[in-house]
Tab-separated table of C-alpha atoms and ligand atoms in Angstrom:
chain	number	residue	atom	x	y	z
A	1	MET	CA	-7.541	190.728	-11.768
A	2	GLU	CA	-7.285	188.210	-8.912
A	3	LYS	CA	-4.342	185.820	-9.354
A	4	SER	CA	-5.587	182.236	-9.662
A	5	LYS	CA	-4.842	180.133	-6.615
A	6	ILE	CA	-2.272	177.343	-6.606
A	7	LYS	CA	-4.130	174.029	-6.728
A	8	ILE	CA	-2.713	171.262	-4.574
A	9	LEU	CA	-3.922	167.681	-4.790
A	10	ILE	CA	-3.402	165.798	-1.528
A	11	THR	CA	-4.172	162.080	-1.833
A	12	GLY	CA	-5.094	160.000	1.216
A	13	GLY	CA	-6.107	163.147	3.103
A	14	ALA	CA	-8.834	161.360	5.087
A	15	GLY	CA	-6.314	158.937	6.594
A	16	PHE	CA	-4.124	159.321	9.650
A	17	ILE	CA	-1.132	161.381	8.430
A	18	GLY	CA	-3.018	162.847	5.454
A	19	SER	CA	-5.674	164.447	7.666
A	20	HIS	CA	-2.997	166.282	9.678
A	21	VAL	CA	-1.324	167.445	6.455
A	22	VAL	CA	-4.636	168.632	4.960
A	23	ARG	CA	-5.526	170.524	8.157
A	24	LEU	CA	-2.135	172.228	8.294
A	25	PHE	CA	-2.254	173.297	4.626
A	26	VAL	CA	-5.902	174.437	4.686
A	27	ASN	CA	-5.367	176.576	7.798
A	28	LYS	CA	-1.894	177.892	7.011
A	29	TYR	CA	-2.281	178.610	3.299
A	30	PRO	CA	-5.614	180.262	2.445
A	31	GLU	CA	-3.935	181.241	-0.840
A	32	TYR	CA	-3.923	177.572	-1.925
A	33	GLU	CA	-6.885	175.488	-3.079
A	34	ILE	CA	-6.569	172.128	-1.332
A	35	PHE	CA	-8.148	169.098	-3.028
A	36	ASN	CA	-8.303	166.062	-0.747
A	37	LEU	CA	-8.654	162.934	-2.903
A	38	ASP	CA	-9.520	159.802	-0.950
A	39	LEU	CA	-11.423	156.593	-1.623
A	40	LEU	CA	-12.476	156.344	2.044
A	41	THR	CA	-11.313	152.769	2.524
A	42	TYR	CA	-11.539	151.280	6.033
A	43	ALA	CA	-8.636	153.621	6.921
A	44	GLY	CA	-10.144	156.839	5.551
A	45	ASN	CA	-12.500	158.812	7.738
A	46	LEU	CA	-13.985	162.247	7.047
A	47	GLU	CA	-14.603	162.604	10.797
A	48	ASN	CA	-10.876	163.393	10.927
A	49	LEU	CA	-11.505	166.659	9.064
A	50	ARG	CA	-14.783	167.969	10.518
A	51	ASP	CA	-13.127	171.177	11.766
A	52	ILE	CA	-12.005	172.299	8.306
A	53	GLU	CA	-14.532	170.726	5.934
A	54	HIS	CA	-16.386	174.015	5.376
A	55	HIS	CA	-13.301	176.124	4.695
A	56	GLU	CA	-13.474	177.869	1.332
A	57	ASN	CA	-10.106	176.558	0.175
A	58	TYR	CA	-10.955	172.890	0.959
A	59	HIS	CA	-12.505	170.428	-1.493
A	60	PHE	CA	-13.105	166.697	-1.130
A	61	LEU	CA	-12.995	164.221	-4.040
A	62	LYS	CA	-14.024	160.616	-3.402
A	63	VAL	CA	-11.952	158.832	-6.047
A	64	ASP	CA	-9.961	155.590	-6.346
A	65	ILE	CA	-6.347	156.162	-7.420
A	66	ASN	CA	-6.533	152.741	-9.093
A	67	ASP	CA	-9.017	154.210	-11.587
A	68	GLY	CA	-6.627	155.659	-14.180
A	69	GLN	CA	-9.389	157.197	-16.290
A	70	ALA	CA	-10.907	159.007	-13.304
A	71	ILE	CA	-7.479	160.324	-12.302
A	72	ASN	CA	-6.779	161.594	-15.849
A	73	ASP	CA	-10.189	163.277	-15.984
A	74	LEU	CA	-9.560	165.036	-12.661
A	75	PHE	CA	-6.171	166.364	-13.755
A	76	ARG	CA	-7.741	167.597	-17.001
A	77	LYS	CA	-10.592	169.256	-15.113
A	78	TYR	CA	-8.726	170.895	-12.228
A	79	LYS	CA	-5.204	171.279	-13.648
A	80	PHE	CA	-3.524	170.695	-10.286
A	81	ASP	CA	-0.178	172.492	-9.869
A	82	LYS	CA	1.277	170.185	-7.256
A	83	VAL	CA	0.606	166.786	-5.721
A	84	ILE	CA	1.308	165.470	-2.226
A	85	HIS	CA	0.725	161.735	-2.509
A	86	LEU	CA	-0.097	159.876	0.707
A	87	ALA	CA	-2.888	157.495	-0.369
A	88	ALA	CA	-1.763	153.932	0.220
A	89	GLU	CA	-2.491	150.632	1.834
A	90	SER	CA	-0.370	151.201	4.935
A	91	HIS	CA	-0.556	148.240	7.326
A	92	VAL	CA	2.194	145.577	7.167
A	93	ASP	CA	0.044	142.763	8.627
A	94	ARG	CA	-2.651	143.302	5.991
A	95	SER	CA	0.038	143.195	3.272
A	96	ILE	CA	1.004	139.720	4.471
A	97	THR	CA	-2.539	138.385	4.006
A	98	ASP	CA	-3.370	140.348	0.806
A	99	PRO	CA	-0.174	141.446	-0.994
A	100	LEU	CA	-1.880	142.120	-4.326
A	101	ALA	CA	-4.059	144.876	-2.840
A	102	PHE	CA	-0.810	146.648	-1.945
A	103	VAL	CA	0.602	146.293	-5.457
A	104	LYS	CA	-2.628	147.694	-6.884
A	105	THR	CA	-2.942	150.784	-4.724
A	106	ASN	CA	0.670	151.533	-3.857
A	107	VAL	CA	2.233	150.752	-7.247
A	108	ILE	CA	-0.503	151.030	-9.905
A	109	GLY	CA	-2.269	153.850	-8.054
A	110	THR	CA	0.982	155.815	-7.870
A	111	MET	CA	1.618	155.109	-11.572
A	112	ASN	CA	-1.817	156.494	-12.460
A	113	LEU	CA	-1.012	159.717	-10.614
A	114	LEU	CA	2.466	159.944	-12.171
A	115	ASN	CA	1.069	159.463	-15.678
A	116	ALA	CA	-1.655	162.048	-15.188
A	117	ALA	CA	0.825	164.562	-13.734
A	118	LYS	CA	3.336	163.980	-16.542
A	119	ASP	CA	0.722	164.293	-19.295
A	120	THR	CA	-0.818	167.419	-17.790
A	121	TRP	CA	2.464	169.167	-17.016
A	122	LYS	CA	4.742	167.960	-19.819
A	123	ASP	CA	4.822	171.243	-21.786
A	124	ASP	CA	5.697	173.327	-18.750
A	125	TYR	CA	7.147	171.847	-15.583
A	126	ASP	CA	7.597	175.320	-14.012
A	127	ASN	CA	6.250	175.437	-10.456
A	128	LYS	CA	5.055	171.850	-10.653
A	129	LEU	CA	5.865	169.171	-8.060
A	130	PHE	CA	5.059	165.519	-7.434
A	131	TYR	CA	5.776	165.008	-3.737
A	132	HIS	CA	5.698	161.326	-2.819
A	133	ILE	CA	5.339	160.325	0.843
A	134	SER	CA	7.220	157.149	1.624
A	135	THR	CA	8.504	155.129	4.520
A	136	ASP	CA	11.775	154.090	6.169
A	137	GLU	CA	10.644	150.458	5.735
A	138	VAL	CA	12.002	150.512	2.154
A	139	TYR	CA	15.514	150.267	3.643
A	140	GLY	CA	14.774	146.907	5.269
A	141	THR	CA	16.113	146.251	8.718
A	142	LEU	CA	19.022	147.474	10.862
A	143	GLY	CA	21.121	145.451	13.287
A	144	GLU	CA	21.865	146.664	16.822
A	145	THR	CA	23.623	149.822	15.596
A	146	GLY	CA	23.572	152.286	12.700
A	147	LEU	CA	20.938	154.545	11.149
A	148	PHE	CA	19.167	154.703	7.774
A	149	THR	CA	20.502	157.564	5.630
A	150	GLU	CA	19.337	158.695	2.194
A	151	GLU	CA	22.196	156.576	0.764
A	152	THR	CA	21.134	153.300	2.441
A	153	PRO	CA	20.305	150.778	-0.327
A	154	TYR	CA	16.672	149.716	-0.624
A	155	ASP	CA	16.089	146.228	0.829
A	156	PRO	CA	12.366	145.837	1.583
A	157	ASN	CA	11.194	142.744	3.488
A	158	SER	CA	7.375	142.892	3.575
A	159	PRO	CA	4.897	143.105	0.696
A	160	TYR	CA	3.978	146.565	2.064
A	161	SER	CA	7.549	147.864	2.014
A	162	ALA	CA	8.225	146.210	-1.368
A	163	SER	CA	5.214	148.021	-2.825
A	164	LYS	CA	6.334	151.349	-1.321
A	165	ALA	CA	9.899	150.780	-2.578
A	166	SER	CA	8.530	150.054	-6.040
A	167	SER	CA	6.487	153.263	-6.046
A	168	ASP	CA	9.560	155.254	-4.906
A	169	HIS	CA	11.537	153.786	-7.819
A	170	PHE	CA	8.832	154.768	-10.298
A	171	VAL	CA	8.718	158.338	-8.975
A	172	ARG	CA	12.494	158.615	-9.316
A	173	ALA	CA	12.384	157.008	-12.778
A	174	TYR	CA	9.783	159.545	-13.970
A	175	GLY	CA	12.138	162.281	-12.755
A	176	GLU	CA	15.038	160.811	-14.740
A	177	THR	CA	13.118	159.767	-17.853
A	178	TYR	CA	10.551	162.541	-18.226
A	179	ASP	CA	12.159	165.221	-16.040
A	180	LEU	CA	9.070	165.198	-13.799
A	181	PRO	CA	9.843	167.428	-10.771
A	182	PHE	CA	9.647	165.309	-7.618
A	183	ILE	CA	10.578	165.043	-3.955
A	184	ILE	CA	10.419	161.856	-1.872
A	185	THR	CA	10.487	161.751	1.916
A	186	ASN	CA	10.948	158.521	3.876
A	187	CYS	CA	9.611	158.728	7.399
A	188	SER	CA	9.768	156.529	10.483
A	189	ASN	CA	6.791	155.308	12.570
A	190	ASN	CA	4.195	158.001	13.255
A	191	TYR	CA	1.846	158.127	16.229
A	192	GLY	CA	-0.794	160.602	17.364
A	193	PRO	CA	-4.514	161.423	17.165
A	194	ASN	CA	-6.655	159.790	14.460
A	195	GLN	CA	-4.433	156.750	13.876
A	196	PHE	CA	-6.444	153.658	12.977
A	197	PRO	CA	-6.293	151.132	15.849
A	198	GLU	CA	-4.696	148.375	13.772
A	199	LYS	CA	-1.296	150.040	14.424
A	200	LEU	CA	0.573	149.250	17.651
A	201	ILE	CA	-0.010	152.385	19.768
A	202	PRO	CA	-3.743	152.985	19.176
A	203	LEU	CA	-4.396	149.218	19.243
A	204	CYS	CA	-2.853	149.027	22.724
A	205	ILE	CA	-4.643	152.174	23.930
A	206	ASN	CA	-7.974	150.731	22.768
A	207	ASN	CA	-7.272	147.323	24.290
A	208	ILE	CA	-6.202	148.839	27.635
A	209	ILE	CA	-9.458	150.818	27.738
A	210	GLU	CA	-11.374	147.614	26.977
A	211	ASN	CA	-9.277	145.409	29.281
A	212	LYS	CA	-8.262	143.202	26.374
A	213	ALA	CA	-4.936	141.394	25.773
A	214	LEU	CA	-2.041	143.518	24.471
A	215	PRO	CA	-0.543	141.347	21.702
A	216	VAL	CA	3.262	141.560	21.621
A	217	TYR	CA	4.790	139.964	18.522
A	218	GLY	CA	7.755	137.600	19.107
A	219	ASP	CA	10.082	138.577	21.939
A	220	GLY	CA	8.908	142.217	21.967
A	221	LYS	CA	12.457	143.447	21.414
A	222	TYR	CA	11.786	144.837	17.942
A	223	THR	CA	12.676	148.512	17.787
A	224	ARG	CA	10.963	151.446	16.078
A	225	ASP	CA	11.784	155.170	15.853
A	226	TRP	CA	8.603	157.053	16.786
A	227	LEU	CA	7.621	160.520	15.533
A	228	TYR	CA	4.613	162.618	16.546
A	229	VAL	CA	2.370	162.955	13.492
A	230	ILE	CA	2.176	166.771	13.671
A	231	ASP	CA	5.973	166.951	13.532
A	232	HIS	CA	5.742	164.849	10.361
A	233	ALA	CA	3.147	167.219	8.883
A	234	VAL	CA	5.464	170.171	9.616
A	235	ALA	CA	8.366	168.319	7.954
A	236	ILE	CA	6.167	167.715	4.889
A	237	ASP	CA	5.300	171.429	4.776
A	238	MET	CA	9.024	172.309	4.859
A	239	ALA	CA	10.066	169.744	2.250
A	240	PHE	CA	7.153	170.773	0.000
A	241	HIS	CA	8.106	174.457	0.115
A	242	ASN	CA	11.889	174.383	0.482
A	243	GLY	CA	13.041	170.926	-0.615
A	244	SER	CA	15.161	170.635	-3.764
A	245	ASN	CA	13.901	169.053	-6.955
A	246	LYS	CA	14.728	165.330	-7.308
A	247	GLU	CA	15.968	165.037	-3.734
A	248	THR	CA	14.968	162.539	-1.105
A	249	TYR	CA	14.904	163.309	2.619
A	250	ASN	CA	14.685	161.014	5.627
A	251	ILE	CA	12.387	162.088	8.480
A	252	GLY	CA	12.548	160.489	11.933
A	253	GLY	CA	12.054	161.078	15.617
A	254	LEU	CA	15.520	160.218	17.027
A	255	ASN	CA	13.366	158.276	19.412
A	256	GLU	CA	13.963	154.531	19.486
A	257	TRP	CA	11.846	152.221	21.632
A	258	GLN	CA	11.688	148.467	21.920
A	259	ASN	CA	8.032	147.468	21.524
A	260	ILE	CA	7.842	145.925	24.992
A	261	GLU	CA	9.299	149.023	26.675
A	262	LEU	CA	6.885	151.233	24.777
A	263	ILE	CA	3.903	149.077	25.757
A	264	GLN	CA	5.024	149.126	29.411
A	265	LEU	CA	5.217	152.938	29.307
A	266	LEU	CA	1.736	153.090	27.741
A	267	CYS	CA	0.411	150.841	30.514
A	268	GLU	CA	1.930	153.068	33.233
A	269	VAL	CA	0.430	156.261	31.777
A	270	MET	CA	-2.944	154.604	31.165
A	271	ASP	CA	-3.088	153.247	34.746
A	272	LYS	CA	-2.842	156.836	35.993
A	273	LYS	CA	-5.333	158.221	33.457
A	274	LEU	CA	-7.879	155.473	34.187
A	275	ASP	CA	-7.359	155.526	37.965
A	276	ARG	CA	-6.156	151.931	37.940
A	277	SER	CA	-3.656	150.622	40.448
A	278	ALA	CA	-0.024	150.575	39.265
A	279	GLY	CA	0.723	147.476	37.184
A	280	GLU	CA	-2.915	146.652	36.391
A	281	SER	CA	-2.804	147.356	32.632
A	282	ALA	CA	0.578	145.618	32.261
A	283	LYS	CA	-1.132	142.363	33.282
A	284	LEU	CA	-2.783	142.470	29.846
A	285	ILE	CA	0.569	142.068	28.050
A	286	THR	CA	0.454	138.811	26.048
A	287	TYR	CA	3.245	137.454	23.866
A	288	VAL	CA	1.863	136.138	20.570
A	289	LYS	CA	3.170	134.558	17.372
A	290	ASP	CA	5.678	136.761	15.549
A	291	ARG	CA	4.970	138.682	12.348
A	292	PRO	CA	6.590	136.828	9.381
A	293	GLY	CA	9.552	138.768	7.934
A	294	HIS	CA	9.448	141.076	10.959
A	295	ASP	CA	12.064	143.863	10.640
A	296	LYS	CA	14.213	143.978	13.773
A	297	ARG	CA	15.036	147.642	14.004
A	298	TYR	CA	14.350	150.956	12.224
A	299	ALA	CA	16.161	154.193	13.072
A	300	ILE	CA	16.516	157.308	10.963
A	301	ASP	CA	19.344	159.757	10.478
A	302	ALA	CA	17.334	162.943	9.832
A	303	GLY	CA	20.493	165.076	9.497
A	304	LYS	CA	19.733	166.151	5.920
A	305	MET	CA	16.252	167.453	6.866
A	306	ASN	CA	17.881	169.346	9.710
A	307	LYS	CA	20.863	170.729	7.793
A	308	ASP	CA	19.096	171.598	4.515
A	309	LEU	CA	15.636	172.567	5.770
A	310	GLY	CA	16.079	173.375	9.466
A	311	TRP	CA	13.599	170.700	10.605
A	312	LYS	CA	13.725	168.786	13.854
A	313	PRO	CA	11.041	167.130	15.997
A	314	SER	CA	9.429	169.588	18.428
A	315	VAL	CA	7.525	167.228	20.726
A	316	THR	CA	9.145	164.809	23.188
A	317	PHE	CA	7.846	161.244	23.206
A	318	GLU	CA	6.420	161.639	26.710
A	319	GLU	CA	4.501	164.793	25.643
A	320	GLY	CA	3.326	163.276	22.380
A	321	LEU	CA	2.217	160.036	23.988
A	322	GLU	CA	0.269	161.863	26.682
A	323	GLU	CA	-1.473	164.046	24.077
A	324	THR	CA	-2.250	160.946	22.034
A	325	ILE	CA	-3.708	159.024	24.983
A	326	ASP	CA	-5.762	162.066	26.008
A	327	TRP	CA	-7.083	162.374	22.458
A	328	TYR	CA	-8.262	158.743	22.393
A	329	LEU	CA	-9.838	159.063	25.846
A	330	ASP	CA	-11.627	162.271	24.793
A	331	ASN	CA	-12.784	160.778	21.481
A	332	GLU	CA	-14.400	157.543	22.554
A	333	GLU	CA	-17.083	157.988	19.909
A	334	TRP	CA	-14.461	158.097	17.127
A	335	LEU	CA	-12.818	154.981	18.543
A	336	LYS	CA	-16.142	153.169	18.875
A	337	ASN	CA	-17.123	154.032	15.295
A	338	VAL	CA	-13.886	152.787	13.755
A	339	THR	CA	-13.709	149.618	15.858
A	340	SER	CA	-17.227	148.435	15.120
A	341	GLY	CA	-18.172	146.004	12.335
A	342	ARG	CA	-15.387	145.275	9.886
A	343	TYR	CA	-12.634	146.051	12.408
A	344	GLN	CA	-13.833	143.231	14.615
A	345	GLU	CA	-13.655	140.775	11.695
A	346	TYR	CA	-10.097	141.908	10.906
A	347	TYR	CA	-9.110	141.718	14.578
A	348	ASP	CA	-10.478	138.201	15.107
A	349	LYS	CA	-8.709	136.933	11.973
A	350	GLN	CA	-5.381	138.617	12.803
A	351	TYR	CA	-5.209	137.716	16.488
A	352	SER	CA	-7.125	134.445	16.792
B	1	NAD	P1	-3.692	155.394	6.479
B	1	NAD	O1	-3.892	153.949	6.169
B	1	NAD	O2	-4.135	155.934	7.787
B	1	NAD	O3	-4.416	156.270	5.361
B	1	NAD	C1	-4.373	155.933	3.991
B	1	NAD	C2	-5.441	156.767	3.285
B	1	NAD	O4	-5.379	156.444	1.885
B	1	NAD	C3	-6.859	156.466	3.756
B	1	NAD	O5	-7.575	157.673	3.945
B	1	NAD	C4	-7.470	155.660	2.615
B	1	NAD	O6	-8.865	155.830	2.473
B	1	NAD	C5	-6.710	156.224	1.408
B	1	NAD	N1	-6.656	155.268	0.304
B	1	NAD	C6	-6.281	153.955	0.376
B	1	NAD	N2	-6.422	153.391	-0.842
B	1	NAD	C7	-6.858	154.359	-1.685
B	1	NAD	C8	-7.189	154.385	-3.073
B	1	NAD	N3	-7.104	153.276	-3.829
B	1	NAD	N4	-7.578	155.553	-3.623
B	1	NAD	C9	-7.674	156.670	-2.869
B	1	NAD	N5	-7.419	156.696	-1.539
B	1	NAD	C10	-7.012	155.553	-0.959
B	1	NAD	O7	-2.146	155.668	6.217
B	1	NAD	P2	-1.128	156.621	6.993
B	1	NAD	O8	-0.554	155.890	8.127
B	1	NAD	O9	-1.759	157.946	7.184
B	1	NAD	O10	0.010	156.732	5.873
B	1	NAD	C11	-0.084	157.707	4.844
B	1	NAD	C12	1.125	157.582	3.946
B	1	NAD	O11	2.314	157.768	4.704
B	1	NAD	C13	1.266	156.218	3.266
B	1	NAD	O12	1.741	156.420	1.967
B	1	NAD	C14	2.292	155.493	4.125
B	1	NAD	O13	3.005	154.552	3.356
B	1	NAD	C15	3.169	156.650	4.546
B	1	NAD	N6	3.881	156.482	5.845
B	1	NAD	C16	3.187	156.126	6.971
B	1	NAD	C17	3.861	156.052	8.189
B	1	NAD	C18	3.146	155.668	9.471
B	1	NAD	O14	3.824	155.476	10.490
B	1	NAD	N7	1.829	155.584	9.486
B	1	NAD	C19	5.236	156.324	8.246
B	1	NAD	C20	5.905	156.667	7.071
B	1	NAD	C21	5.205	156.769	5.867
B	2	DAU	O1	8.280	152.760	9.764
B	2	DAU	C1	7.209	153.375	9.115
B	2	DAU	C2	6.050	152.408	9.047
B	2	DAU	O2	5.546	152.272	10.371
B	2	DAU	C3	4.947	152.856	8.097
B	2	DAU	O3	5.446	152.888	6.786
B	2	DAU	C4	3.742	151.914	8.167
B	2	DAU	O4	2.690	152.416	7.377
B	2	DAU	C5	3.287	151.827	9.614
B	2	DAU	O5	2.243	150.891	9.703
B	2	DAU	C6	4.439	151.432	10.538
B	2	DAU	O6	4.832	150.043	10.322
B	2	DAU	P1	5.155	149.049	11.547
B	2	DAU	O7	4.957	147.687	11.074
B	2	DAU	O8	6.442	149.386	12.192
B	2	DAU	O9	3.971	149.536	12.560
B	2	DAU	P2	2.959	148.694	13.486
B	2	DAU	O10	2.255	149.688	14.334
B	2	DAU	O11	2.159	147.724	12.709
B	2	DAU	O12	3.954	147.863	14.418
B	2	DAU	C7	4.922	148.500	15.220
B	2	DAU	C8	5.741	147.409	15.908
B	2	DAU	O13	4.893	146.722	16.860
B	2	DAU	C9	6.242	146.331	14.973
B	2	DAU	O14	7.505	145.867	15.443
B	2	DAU	C10	5.223	145.197	15.102
B	2	DAU	C11	4.778	145.322	16.560
B	2	DAU	N1	3.371	144.934	16.818
B	2	DAU	C12	2.393	145.458	16.058
B	2	DAU	C13	1.074	145.131	16.278
B	2	DAU	C14	-0.024	145.692	15.404
B	2	DAU	C15	3.094	144.072	17.892
B	2	DAU	O15	4.007	143.633	18.618
B	2	DAU	N2	1.781	143.759	18.116
B	2	DAU	C16	0.758	144.228	17.339
B	2	DAU	O16	-0.412	143.864	17.604
């Protein structure tokens, strides 16, 4: 008799990082059934998954994680073995204008999944896993030196990071209280194909193409640690398969850039790609009002991922950035589709 396949629920699989995770799992593990659960908010886009949507081991479920009843029904129906939870409201600026939406999806939505997993698995936790994808922003901000480790105390500064921190705490609490098997990974800033152009890198790529201002918050000296999204997907694969129960792992690129330096590099590469004279795109750089509660610096010590699981980033920033720019230039239609309509309303409100 054929052994029944392991059923993996991936939430937020139509979003930026989720779509790369879904693709990797669908292609690499035909022995798994992959269920991509996504509400398709402004950030979710099935165009991101066209190449795998007809694979036999791929299924799409359009469901809201805030709908507890629907989540319970799905767990009862499909009896998922494992969960990789990415669905979230993910943009800091939006969390400043609508914090409650972040509490709903990131906290209540996560609780709905935790409750359904606990109730479905409670009699037998063998081979079960709730893998929660989180962010380095839960640690707050660093000064000029130092790195976030797994021991850094949580100190979130934005409604987004507070909601992610809260969801991390609930996952850990379900592990302690109900013995729910879990892993949490906290990752630094991702970039790459399919990222929604509200985030710094694709926003600047889009604006350079359109000859629009490149909005630099504050003095531009804020620092982020950038990781190519496919390296993150590979790290998730490793933590999912080889991570230890109830452990947390930090994932990062060892790749710190001040925003202004990063934007200048983007401008240089784009000038060449678009046959513009050197310095032309940089003229678009415009300093604008700072983000309230803006975290000065993030940087990750990914030593535990490396030592315990053998993971390290495989793509240099220059390679990753070039691939990313090429992807956006080759996928103008995708960019046009996601920047029409509602995006314009958001953009005008955010940057007016
Ligand atoms: P994204 O905004 O691109 O995608 C989020 C996805 O979740 C979308 O497909 C959206 O439709 C879906 N979603 C939102 N609300 C939902 C709901 N109520 N029910 C079901 N689906 C819903 O986000 P991303 O950048 O891909 O981030 C994915 C995860 O990784 C998030 O949990 C985020 O906190 C975390 N993370 C992101 C980064 C980063 O740099 N982007 C870094 C570290 C961690
Ligand atoms: O660190 C991980 C986090 O990285 C993830 O958890 C979040 O989901 C993701 O959005 C990202 O958060 P950031 O706030 O760091 O990313 P964002 O792309 O919004 O901004 C990067 C930096 O660029 C930040 O210092 C703010 C600045 N910025 C951003 C925008 C959108 C600007 O200067 N101008 C802009 O227009």
